[in-house]
mmCIF file of N, CA and C in Angstrom:
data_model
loop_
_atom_site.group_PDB
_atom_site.id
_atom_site.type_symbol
_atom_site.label_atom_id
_atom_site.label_comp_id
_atom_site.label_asym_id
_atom_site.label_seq_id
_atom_site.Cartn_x
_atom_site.Cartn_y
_atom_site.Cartn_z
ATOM 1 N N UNK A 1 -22.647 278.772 197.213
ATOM 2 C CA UNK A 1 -21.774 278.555 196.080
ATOM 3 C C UNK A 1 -21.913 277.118 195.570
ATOM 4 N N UNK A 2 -21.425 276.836 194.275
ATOM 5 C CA UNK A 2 -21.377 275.749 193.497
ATOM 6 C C UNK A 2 -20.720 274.727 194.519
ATOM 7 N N UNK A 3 -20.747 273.286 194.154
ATOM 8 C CA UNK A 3 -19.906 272.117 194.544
ATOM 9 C C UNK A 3 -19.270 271.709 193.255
ATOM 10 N N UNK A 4 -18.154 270.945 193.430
ATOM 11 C CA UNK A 4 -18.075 269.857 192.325
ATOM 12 C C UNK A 4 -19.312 268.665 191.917
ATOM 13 N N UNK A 5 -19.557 268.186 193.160
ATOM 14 C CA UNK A 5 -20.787 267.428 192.826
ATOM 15 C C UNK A 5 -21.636 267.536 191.978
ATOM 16 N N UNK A 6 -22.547 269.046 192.200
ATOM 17 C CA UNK A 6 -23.269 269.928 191.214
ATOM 18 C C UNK A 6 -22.958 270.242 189.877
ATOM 19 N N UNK A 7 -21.289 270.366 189.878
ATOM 20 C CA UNK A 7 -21.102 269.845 188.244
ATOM 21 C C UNK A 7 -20.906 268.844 187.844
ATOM 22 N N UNK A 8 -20.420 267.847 188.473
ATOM 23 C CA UNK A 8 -20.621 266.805 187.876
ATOM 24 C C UNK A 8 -21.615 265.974 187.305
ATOM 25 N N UNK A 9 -22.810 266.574 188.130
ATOM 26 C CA UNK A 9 -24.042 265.694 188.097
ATOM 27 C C UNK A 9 -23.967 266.922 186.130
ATOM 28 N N UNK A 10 -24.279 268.079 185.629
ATOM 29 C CA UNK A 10 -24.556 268.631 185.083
ATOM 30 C C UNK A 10 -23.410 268.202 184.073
ATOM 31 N N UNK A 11 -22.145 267.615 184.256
ATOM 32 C CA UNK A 11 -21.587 267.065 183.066
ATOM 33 C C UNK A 11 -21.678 265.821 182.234
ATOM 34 N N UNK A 12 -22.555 265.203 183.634
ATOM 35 C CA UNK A 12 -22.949 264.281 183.304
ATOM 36 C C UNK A 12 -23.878 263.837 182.028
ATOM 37 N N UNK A 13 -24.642 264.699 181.835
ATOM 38 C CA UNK A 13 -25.240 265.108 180.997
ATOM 39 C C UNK A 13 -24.668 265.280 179.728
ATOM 40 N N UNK A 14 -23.665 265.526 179.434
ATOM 41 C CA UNK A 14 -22.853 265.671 178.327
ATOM 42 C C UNK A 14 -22.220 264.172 177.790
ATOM 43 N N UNK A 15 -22.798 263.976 176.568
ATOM 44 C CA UNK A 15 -21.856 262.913 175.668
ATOM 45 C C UNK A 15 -21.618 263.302 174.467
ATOM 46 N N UNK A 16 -21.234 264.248 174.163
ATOM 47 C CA UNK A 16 -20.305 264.796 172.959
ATOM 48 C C UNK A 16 -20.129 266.564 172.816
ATOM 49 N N UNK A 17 -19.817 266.917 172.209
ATOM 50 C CA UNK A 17 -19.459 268.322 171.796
ATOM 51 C C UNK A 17 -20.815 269.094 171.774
ATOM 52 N N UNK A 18 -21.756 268.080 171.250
ATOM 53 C CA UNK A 18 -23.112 268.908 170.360
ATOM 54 C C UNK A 18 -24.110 269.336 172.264
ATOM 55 N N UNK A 19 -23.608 268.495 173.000
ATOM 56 C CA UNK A 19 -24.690 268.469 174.443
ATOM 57 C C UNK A 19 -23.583 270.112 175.598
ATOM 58 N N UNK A 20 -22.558 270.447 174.639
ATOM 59 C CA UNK A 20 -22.398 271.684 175.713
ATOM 60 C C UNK A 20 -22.841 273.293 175.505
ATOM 61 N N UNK A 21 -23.781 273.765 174.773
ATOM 62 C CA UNK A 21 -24.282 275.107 175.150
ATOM 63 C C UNK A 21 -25.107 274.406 176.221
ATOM 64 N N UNK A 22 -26.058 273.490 176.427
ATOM 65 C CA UNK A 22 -27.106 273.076 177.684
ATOM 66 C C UNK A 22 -25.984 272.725 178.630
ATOM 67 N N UNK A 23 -25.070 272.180 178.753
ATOM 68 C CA UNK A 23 -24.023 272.369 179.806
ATOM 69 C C UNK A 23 -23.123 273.598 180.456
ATOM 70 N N UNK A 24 -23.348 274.588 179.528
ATOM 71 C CA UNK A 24 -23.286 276.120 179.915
ATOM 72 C C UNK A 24 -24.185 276.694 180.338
ATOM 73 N N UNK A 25 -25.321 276.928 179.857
ATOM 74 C CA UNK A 25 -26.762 277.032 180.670
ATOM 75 C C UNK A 25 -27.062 276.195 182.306
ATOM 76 N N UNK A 26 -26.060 274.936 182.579
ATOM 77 C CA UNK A 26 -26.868 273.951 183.465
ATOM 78 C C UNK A 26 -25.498 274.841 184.663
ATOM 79 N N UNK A 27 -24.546 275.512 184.177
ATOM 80 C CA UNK A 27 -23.314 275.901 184.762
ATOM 81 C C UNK A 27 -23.913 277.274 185.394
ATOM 82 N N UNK A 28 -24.558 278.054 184.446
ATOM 83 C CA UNK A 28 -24.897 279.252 184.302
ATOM 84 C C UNK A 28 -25.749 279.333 185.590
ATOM 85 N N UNK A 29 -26.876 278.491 185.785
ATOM 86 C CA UNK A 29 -27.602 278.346 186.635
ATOM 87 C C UNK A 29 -26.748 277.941 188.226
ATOM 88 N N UNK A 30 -25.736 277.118 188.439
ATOM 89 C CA UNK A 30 -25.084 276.915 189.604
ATOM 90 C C UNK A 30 -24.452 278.288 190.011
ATOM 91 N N UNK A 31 -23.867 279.320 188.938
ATOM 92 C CA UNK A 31 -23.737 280.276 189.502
ATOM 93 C C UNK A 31 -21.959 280.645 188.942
ATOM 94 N N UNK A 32 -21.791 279.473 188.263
ATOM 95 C CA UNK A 32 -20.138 279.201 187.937
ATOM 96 C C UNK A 32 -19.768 280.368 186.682
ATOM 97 N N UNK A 33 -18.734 281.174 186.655
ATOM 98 C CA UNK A 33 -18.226 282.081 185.926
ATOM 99 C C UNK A 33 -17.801 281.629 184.750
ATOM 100 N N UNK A 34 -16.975 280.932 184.869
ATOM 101 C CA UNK A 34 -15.757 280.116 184.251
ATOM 102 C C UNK A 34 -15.069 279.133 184.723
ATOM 103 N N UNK A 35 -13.838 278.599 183.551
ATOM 104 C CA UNK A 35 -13.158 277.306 184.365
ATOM 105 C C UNK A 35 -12.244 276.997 183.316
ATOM 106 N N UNK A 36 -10.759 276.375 183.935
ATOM 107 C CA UNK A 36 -9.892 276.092 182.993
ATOM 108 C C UNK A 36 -10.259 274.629 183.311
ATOM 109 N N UNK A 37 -9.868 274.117 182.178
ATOM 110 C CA UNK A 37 -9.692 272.579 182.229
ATOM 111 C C UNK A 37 -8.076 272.260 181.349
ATOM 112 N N UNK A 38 -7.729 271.221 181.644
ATOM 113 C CA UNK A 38 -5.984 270.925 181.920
ATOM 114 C C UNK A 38 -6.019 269.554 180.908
ATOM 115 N N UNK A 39 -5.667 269.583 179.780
ATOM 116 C CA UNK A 39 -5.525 268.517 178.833
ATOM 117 C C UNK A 39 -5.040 267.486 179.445
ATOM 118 N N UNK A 40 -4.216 267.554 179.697
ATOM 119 C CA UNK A 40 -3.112 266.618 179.957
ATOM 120 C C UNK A 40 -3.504 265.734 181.501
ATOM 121 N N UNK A 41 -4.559 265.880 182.074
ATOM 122 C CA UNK A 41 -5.152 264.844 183.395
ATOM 123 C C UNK A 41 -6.433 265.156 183.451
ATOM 124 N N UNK A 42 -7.133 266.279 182.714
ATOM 125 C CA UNK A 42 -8.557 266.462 182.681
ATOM 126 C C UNK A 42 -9.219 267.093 184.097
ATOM 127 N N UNK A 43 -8.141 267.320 185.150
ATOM 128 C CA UNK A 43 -8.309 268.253 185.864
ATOM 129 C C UNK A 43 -9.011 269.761 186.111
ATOM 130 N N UNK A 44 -9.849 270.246 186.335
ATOM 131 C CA UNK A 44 -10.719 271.530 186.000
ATOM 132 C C UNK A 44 -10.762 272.396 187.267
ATOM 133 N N UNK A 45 -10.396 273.597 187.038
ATOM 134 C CA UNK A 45 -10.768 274.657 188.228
ATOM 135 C C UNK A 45 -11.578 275.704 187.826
ATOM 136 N N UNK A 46 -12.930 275.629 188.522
ATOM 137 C CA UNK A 46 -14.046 276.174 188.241
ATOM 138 C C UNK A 46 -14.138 277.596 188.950
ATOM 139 N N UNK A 47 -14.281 278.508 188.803
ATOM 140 C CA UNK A 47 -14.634 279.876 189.330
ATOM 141 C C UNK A 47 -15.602 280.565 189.039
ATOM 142 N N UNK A 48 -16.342 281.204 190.483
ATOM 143 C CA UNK A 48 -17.280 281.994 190.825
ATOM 144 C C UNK A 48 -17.149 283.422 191.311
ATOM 145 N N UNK A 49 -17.941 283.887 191.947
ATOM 146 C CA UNK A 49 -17.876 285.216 192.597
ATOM 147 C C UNK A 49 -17.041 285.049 193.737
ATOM 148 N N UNK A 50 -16.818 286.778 193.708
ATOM 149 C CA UNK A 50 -16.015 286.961 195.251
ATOM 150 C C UNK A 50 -14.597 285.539 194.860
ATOM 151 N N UNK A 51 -13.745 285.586 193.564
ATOM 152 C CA UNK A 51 -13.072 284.536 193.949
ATOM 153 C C UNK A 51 -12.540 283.327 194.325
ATOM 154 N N UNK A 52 -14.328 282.855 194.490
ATOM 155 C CA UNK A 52 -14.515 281.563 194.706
ATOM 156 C C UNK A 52 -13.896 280.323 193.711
ATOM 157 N N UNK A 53 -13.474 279.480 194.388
ATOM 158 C CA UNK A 53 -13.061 278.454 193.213
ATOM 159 C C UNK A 53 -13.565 276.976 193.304
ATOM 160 N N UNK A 54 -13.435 276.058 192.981
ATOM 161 C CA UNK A 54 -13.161 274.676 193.218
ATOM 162 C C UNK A 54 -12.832 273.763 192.293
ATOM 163 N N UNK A 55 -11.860 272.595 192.674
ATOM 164 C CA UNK A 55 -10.933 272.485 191.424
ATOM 165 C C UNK A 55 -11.832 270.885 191.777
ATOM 166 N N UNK A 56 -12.012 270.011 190.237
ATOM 167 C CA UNK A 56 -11.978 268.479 190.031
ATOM 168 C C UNK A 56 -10.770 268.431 189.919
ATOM 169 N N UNK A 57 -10.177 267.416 190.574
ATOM 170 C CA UNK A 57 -9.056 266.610 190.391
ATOM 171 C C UNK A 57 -8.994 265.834 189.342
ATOM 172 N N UNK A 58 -7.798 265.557 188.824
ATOM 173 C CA UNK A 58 -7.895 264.738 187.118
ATOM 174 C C UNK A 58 -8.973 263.726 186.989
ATOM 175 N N UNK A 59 -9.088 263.202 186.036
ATOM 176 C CA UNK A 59 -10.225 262.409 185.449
ATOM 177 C C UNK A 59 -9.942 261.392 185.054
ATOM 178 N N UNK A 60 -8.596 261.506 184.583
ATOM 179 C CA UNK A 60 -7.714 259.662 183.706
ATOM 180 C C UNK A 60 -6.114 260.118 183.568
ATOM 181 N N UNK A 61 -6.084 259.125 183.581
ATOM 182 C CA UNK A 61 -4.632 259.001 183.619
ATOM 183 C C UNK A 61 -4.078 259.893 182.738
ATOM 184 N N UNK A 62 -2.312 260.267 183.032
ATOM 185 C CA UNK A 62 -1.803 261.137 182.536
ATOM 186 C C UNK A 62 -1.567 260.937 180.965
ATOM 187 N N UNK A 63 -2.127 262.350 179.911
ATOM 188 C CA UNK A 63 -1.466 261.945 178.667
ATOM 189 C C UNK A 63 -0.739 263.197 178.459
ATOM 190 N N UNK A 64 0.170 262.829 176.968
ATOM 191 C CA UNK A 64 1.254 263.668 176.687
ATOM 192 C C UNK A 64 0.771 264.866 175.906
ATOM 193 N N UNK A 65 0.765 266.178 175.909
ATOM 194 C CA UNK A 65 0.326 266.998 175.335
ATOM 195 C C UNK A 65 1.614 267.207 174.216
ATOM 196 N N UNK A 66 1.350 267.678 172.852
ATOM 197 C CA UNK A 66 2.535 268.049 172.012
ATOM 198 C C UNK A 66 2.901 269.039 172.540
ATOM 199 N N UNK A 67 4.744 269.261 171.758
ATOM 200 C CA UNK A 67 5.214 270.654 172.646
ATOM 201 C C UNK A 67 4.794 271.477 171.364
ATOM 202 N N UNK A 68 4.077 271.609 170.265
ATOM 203 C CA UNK A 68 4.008 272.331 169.167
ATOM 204 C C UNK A 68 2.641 272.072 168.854
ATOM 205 N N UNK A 69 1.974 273.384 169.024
ATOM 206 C CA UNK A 69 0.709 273.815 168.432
ATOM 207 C C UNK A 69 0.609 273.149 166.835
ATOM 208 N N UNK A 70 -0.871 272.422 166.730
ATOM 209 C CA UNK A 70 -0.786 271.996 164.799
ATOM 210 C C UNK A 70 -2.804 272.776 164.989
ATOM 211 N N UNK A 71 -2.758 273.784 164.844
ATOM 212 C CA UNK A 71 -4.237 274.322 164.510
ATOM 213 C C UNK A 71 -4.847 274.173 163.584
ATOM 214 N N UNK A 72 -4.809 273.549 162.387
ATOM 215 C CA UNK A 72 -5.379 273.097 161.660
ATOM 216 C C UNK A 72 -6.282 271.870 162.037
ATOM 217 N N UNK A 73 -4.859 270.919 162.589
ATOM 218 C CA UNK A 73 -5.500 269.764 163.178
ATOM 219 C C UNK A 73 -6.863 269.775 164.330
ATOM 220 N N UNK A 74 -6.565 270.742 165.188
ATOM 221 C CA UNK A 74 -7.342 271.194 166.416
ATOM 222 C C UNK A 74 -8.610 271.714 165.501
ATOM 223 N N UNK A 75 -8.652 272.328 164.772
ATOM 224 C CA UNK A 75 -9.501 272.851 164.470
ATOM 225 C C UNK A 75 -10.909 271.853 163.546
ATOM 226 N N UNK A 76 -9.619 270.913 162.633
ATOM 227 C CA UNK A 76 -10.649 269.925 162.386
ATOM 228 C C UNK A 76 -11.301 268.651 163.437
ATOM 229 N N UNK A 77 -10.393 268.280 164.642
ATOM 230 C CA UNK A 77 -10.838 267.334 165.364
ATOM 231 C C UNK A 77 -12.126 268.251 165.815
ATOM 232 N N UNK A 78 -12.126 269.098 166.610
ATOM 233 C CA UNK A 78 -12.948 270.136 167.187
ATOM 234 C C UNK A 78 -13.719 270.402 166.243
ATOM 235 N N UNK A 79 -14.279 270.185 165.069
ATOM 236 C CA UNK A 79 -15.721 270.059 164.611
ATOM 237 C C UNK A 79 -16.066 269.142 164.389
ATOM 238 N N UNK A 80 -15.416 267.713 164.797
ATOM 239 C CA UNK A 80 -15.877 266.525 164.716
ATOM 240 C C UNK A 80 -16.589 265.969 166.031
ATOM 241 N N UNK A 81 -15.559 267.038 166.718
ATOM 242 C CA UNK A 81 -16.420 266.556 168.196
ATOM 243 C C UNK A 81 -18.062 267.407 168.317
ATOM 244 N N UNK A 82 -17.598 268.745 167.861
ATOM 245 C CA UNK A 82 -19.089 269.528 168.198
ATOM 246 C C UNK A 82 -19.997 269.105 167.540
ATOM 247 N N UNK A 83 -19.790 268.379 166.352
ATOM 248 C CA UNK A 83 -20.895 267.622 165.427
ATOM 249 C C UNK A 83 -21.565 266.165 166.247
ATOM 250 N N UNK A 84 -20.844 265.711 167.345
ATOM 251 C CA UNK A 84 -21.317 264.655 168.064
ATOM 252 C C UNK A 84 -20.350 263.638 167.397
ATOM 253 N N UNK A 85 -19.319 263.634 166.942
ATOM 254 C CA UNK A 85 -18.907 262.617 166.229
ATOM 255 C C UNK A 85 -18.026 261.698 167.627
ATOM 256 N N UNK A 86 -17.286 262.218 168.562
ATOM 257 C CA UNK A 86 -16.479 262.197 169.424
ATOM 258 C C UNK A 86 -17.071 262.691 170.541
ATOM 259 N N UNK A 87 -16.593 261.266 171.671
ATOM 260 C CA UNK A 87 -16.537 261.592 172.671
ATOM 261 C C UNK A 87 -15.533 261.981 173.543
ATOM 262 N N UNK A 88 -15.966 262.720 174.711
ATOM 263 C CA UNK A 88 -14.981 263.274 175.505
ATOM 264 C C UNK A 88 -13.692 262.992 175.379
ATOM 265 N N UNK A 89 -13.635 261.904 175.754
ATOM 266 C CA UNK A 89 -12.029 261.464 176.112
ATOM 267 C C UNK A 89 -11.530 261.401 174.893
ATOM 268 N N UNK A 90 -12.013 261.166 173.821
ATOM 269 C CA UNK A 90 -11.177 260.955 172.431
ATOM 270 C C UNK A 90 -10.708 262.957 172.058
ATOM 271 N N UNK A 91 -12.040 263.944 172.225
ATOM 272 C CA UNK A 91 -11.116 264.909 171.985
ATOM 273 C C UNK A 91 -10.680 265.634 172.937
ATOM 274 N N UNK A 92 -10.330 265.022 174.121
ATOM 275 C CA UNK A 92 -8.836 264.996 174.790
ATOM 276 C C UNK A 92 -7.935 264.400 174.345
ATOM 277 N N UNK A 93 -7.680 263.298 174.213
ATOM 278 C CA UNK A 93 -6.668 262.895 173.581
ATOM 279 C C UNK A 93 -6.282 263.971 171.915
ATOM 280 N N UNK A 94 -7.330 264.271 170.968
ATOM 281 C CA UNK A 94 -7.185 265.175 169.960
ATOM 282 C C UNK A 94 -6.858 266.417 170.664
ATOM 283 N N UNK A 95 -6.703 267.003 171.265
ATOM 284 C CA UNK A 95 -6.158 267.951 171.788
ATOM 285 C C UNK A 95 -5.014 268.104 171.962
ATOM 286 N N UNK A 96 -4.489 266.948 172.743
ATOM 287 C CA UNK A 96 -3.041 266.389 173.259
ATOM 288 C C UNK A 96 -2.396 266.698 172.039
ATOM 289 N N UNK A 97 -2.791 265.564 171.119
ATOM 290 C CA UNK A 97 -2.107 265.532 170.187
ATOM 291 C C UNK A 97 -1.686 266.896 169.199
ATOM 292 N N UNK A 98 -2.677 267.783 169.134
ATOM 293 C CA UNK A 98 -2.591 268.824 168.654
ATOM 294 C C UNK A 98 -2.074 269.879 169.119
ATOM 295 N N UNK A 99 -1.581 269.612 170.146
ATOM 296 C CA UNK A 99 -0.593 270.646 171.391
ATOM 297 C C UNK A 99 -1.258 271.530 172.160
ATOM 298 N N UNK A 100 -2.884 271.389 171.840
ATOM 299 C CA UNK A 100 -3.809 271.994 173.449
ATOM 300 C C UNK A 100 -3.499 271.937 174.752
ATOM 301 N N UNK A 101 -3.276 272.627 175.299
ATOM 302 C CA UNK A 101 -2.706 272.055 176.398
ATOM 303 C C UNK A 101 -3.896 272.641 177.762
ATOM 304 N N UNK A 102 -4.762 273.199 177.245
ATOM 305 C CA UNK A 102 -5.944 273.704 178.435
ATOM 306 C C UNK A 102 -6.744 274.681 177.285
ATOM 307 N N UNK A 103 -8.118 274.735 177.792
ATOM 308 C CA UNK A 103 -9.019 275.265 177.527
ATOM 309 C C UNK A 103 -9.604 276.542 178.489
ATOM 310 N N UNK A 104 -10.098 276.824 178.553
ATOM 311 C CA UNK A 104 -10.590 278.373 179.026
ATOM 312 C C UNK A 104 -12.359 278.560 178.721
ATOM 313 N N UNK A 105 -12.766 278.111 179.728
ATOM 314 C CA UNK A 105 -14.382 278.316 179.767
ATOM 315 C C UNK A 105 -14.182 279.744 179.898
ATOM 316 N N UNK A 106 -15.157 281.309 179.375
ATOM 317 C CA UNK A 106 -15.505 282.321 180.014
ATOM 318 C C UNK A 106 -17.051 282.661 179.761
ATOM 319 N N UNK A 107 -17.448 282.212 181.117
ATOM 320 C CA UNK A 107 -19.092 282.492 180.895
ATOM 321 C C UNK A 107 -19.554 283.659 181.121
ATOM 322 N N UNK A 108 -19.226 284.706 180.825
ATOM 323 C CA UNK A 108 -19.388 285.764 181.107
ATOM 324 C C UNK A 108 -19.129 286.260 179.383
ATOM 325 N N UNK A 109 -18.528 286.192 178.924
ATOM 326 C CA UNK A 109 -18.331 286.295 177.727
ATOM 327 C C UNK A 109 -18.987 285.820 176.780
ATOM 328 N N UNK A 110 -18.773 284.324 177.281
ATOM 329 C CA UNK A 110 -19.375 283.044 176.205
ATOM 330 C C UNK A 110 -18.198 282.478 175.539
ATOM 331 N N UNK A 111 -17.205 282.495 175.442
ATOM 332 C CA UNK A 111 -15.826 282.118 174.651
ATOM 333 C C UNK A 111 -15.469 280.780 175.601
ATOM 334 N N UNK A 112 -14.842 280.064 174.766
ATOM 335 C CA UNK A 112 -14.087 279.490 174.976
ATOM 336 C C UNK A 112 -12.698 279.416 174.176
ATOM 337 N N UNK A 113 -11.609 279.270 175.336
ATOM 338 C CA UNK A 113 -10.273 279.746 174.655
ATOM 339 C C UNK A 113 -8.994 278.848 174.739
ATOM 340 N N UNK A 114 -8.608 278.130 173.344
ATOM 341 C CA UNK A 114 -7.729 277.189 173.746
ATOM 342 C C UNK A 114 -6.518 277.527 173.470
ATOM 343 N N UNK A 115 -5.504 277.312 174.198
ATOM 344 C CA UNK A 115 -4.064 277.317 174.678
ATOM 345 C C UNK A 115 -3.065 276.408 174.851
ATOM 346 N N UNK A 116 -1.485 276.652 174.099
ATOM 347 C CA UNK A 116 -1.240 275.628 173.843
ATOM 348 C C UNK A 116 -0.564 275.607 175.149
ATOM 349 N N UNK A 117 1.048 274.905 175.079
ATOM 350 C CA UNK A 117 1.582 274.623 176.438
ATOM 351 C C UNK A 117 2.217 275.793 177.317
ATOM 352 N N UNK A 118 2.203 277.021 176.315
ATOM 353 C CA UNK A 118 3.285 278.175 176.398
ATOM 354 C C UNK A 118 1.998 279.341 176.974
ATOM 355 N N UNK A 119 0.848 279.039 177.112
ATOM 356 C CA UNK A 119 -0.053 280.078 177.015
ATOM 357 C C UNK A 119 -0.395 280.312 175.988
ATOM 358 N N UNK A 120 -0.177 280.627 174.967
ATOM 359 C CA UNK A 120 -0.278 281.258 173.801
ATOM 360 C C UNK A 120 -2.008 280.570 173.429
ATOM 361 N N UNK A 121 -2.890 281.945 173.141
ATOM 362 C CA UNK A 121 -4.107 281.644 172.454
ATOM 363 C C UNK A 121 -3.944 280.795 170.736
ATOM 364 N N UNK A 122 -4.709 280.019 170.922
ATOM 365 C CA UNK A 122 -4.665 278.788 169.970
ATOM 366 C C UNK A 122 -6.018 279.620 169.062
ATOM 367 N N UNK A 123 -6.877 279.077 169.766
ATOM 368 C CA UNK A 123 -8.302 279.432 169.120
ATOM 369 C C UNK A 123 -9.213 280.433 169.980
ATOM 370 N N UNK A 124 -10.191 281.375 169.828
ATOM 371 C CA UNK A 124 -10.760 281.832 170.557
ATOM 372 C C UNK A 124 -12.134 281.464 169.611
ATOM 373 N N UNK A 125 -13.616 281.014 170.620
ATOM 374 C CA UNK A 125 -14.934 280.915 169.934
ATOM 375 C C UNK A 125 -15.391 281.210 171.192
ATOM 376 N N UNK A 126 -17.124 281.659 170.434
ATOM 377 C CA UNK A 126 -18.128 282.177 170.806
ATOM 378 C C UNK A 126 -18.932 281.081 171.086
ATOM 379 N N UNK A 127 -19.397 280.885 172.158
ATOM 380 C CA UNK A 127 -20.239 279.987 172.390
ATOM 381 C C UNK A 127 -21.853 279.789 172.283
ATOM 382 N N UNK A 128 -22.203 278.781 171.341
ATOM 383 C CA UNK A 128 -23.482 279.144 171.122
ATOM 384 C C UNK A 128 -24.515 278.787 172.513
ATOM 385 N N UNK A 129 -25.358 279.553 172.030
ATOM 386 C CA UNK A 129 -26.661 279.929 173.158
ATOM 387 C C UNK A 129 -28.276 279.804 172.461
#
């Protein structure tokens, strides 16, 4: 099974929005299903077969997620990032602000699915390949 290590080294790789279908492919290959990641500490729990899991522990310090979904907003930060405009941590913080409150890798699907603080599906996309 996967490590954290193994993703990390493979996120490493990533400096903006435009570098993650090859970070789904580099996932695809470790064997990883899916994975939520947690706005608000950047925390991620990754899942495999048979149940398998393993969680990164946060990434930076705690920020405030809104208690009110603004999808418009999300929707425009989030093509600024996939265009390469933004890095990581900035659309985390655009997230926050926009009341994201976790994301939803499904590699099995290809979607990714964002959610605000309540659960509630925000956005659902297809991930390119």
């Amino acid at each position: 099974m996967f490590t954290i290590e193994q993703i990390k080294e493979a996120h490493g790789k990533v400096k903006s929005g435009a570098d993650f279908p090859n970070y789904i492919q580099d996932l695809i290959i470790l064997g990883v299903k899916g994975y939520d990641t947690y706005v608000h500490d950047g925390s991620t729990v990754y899942y495999g077969l048979n149940n398998y899991t393993a969680t990164a522990e946060e990434k930076y310090p705690e920020i405030k997620v809104a208690d009110s979904p603004n999808k418009e907003l999300f929707i425009e930060n989030l093509v600024k990032h996939q265009h390469g405009e933004t890095d990581y941590m900035t659309f985390c913080n655009h997230c926050a602000q926009a009341g994201i409150a976790k994301w939803r890798v499904d590699i099995i699907e290809m979607t990714c699915t964002y959610f605000d603080k309540s659960e509630h599906e925000i956005l659902i996309e297809k991930i390119p390949v």
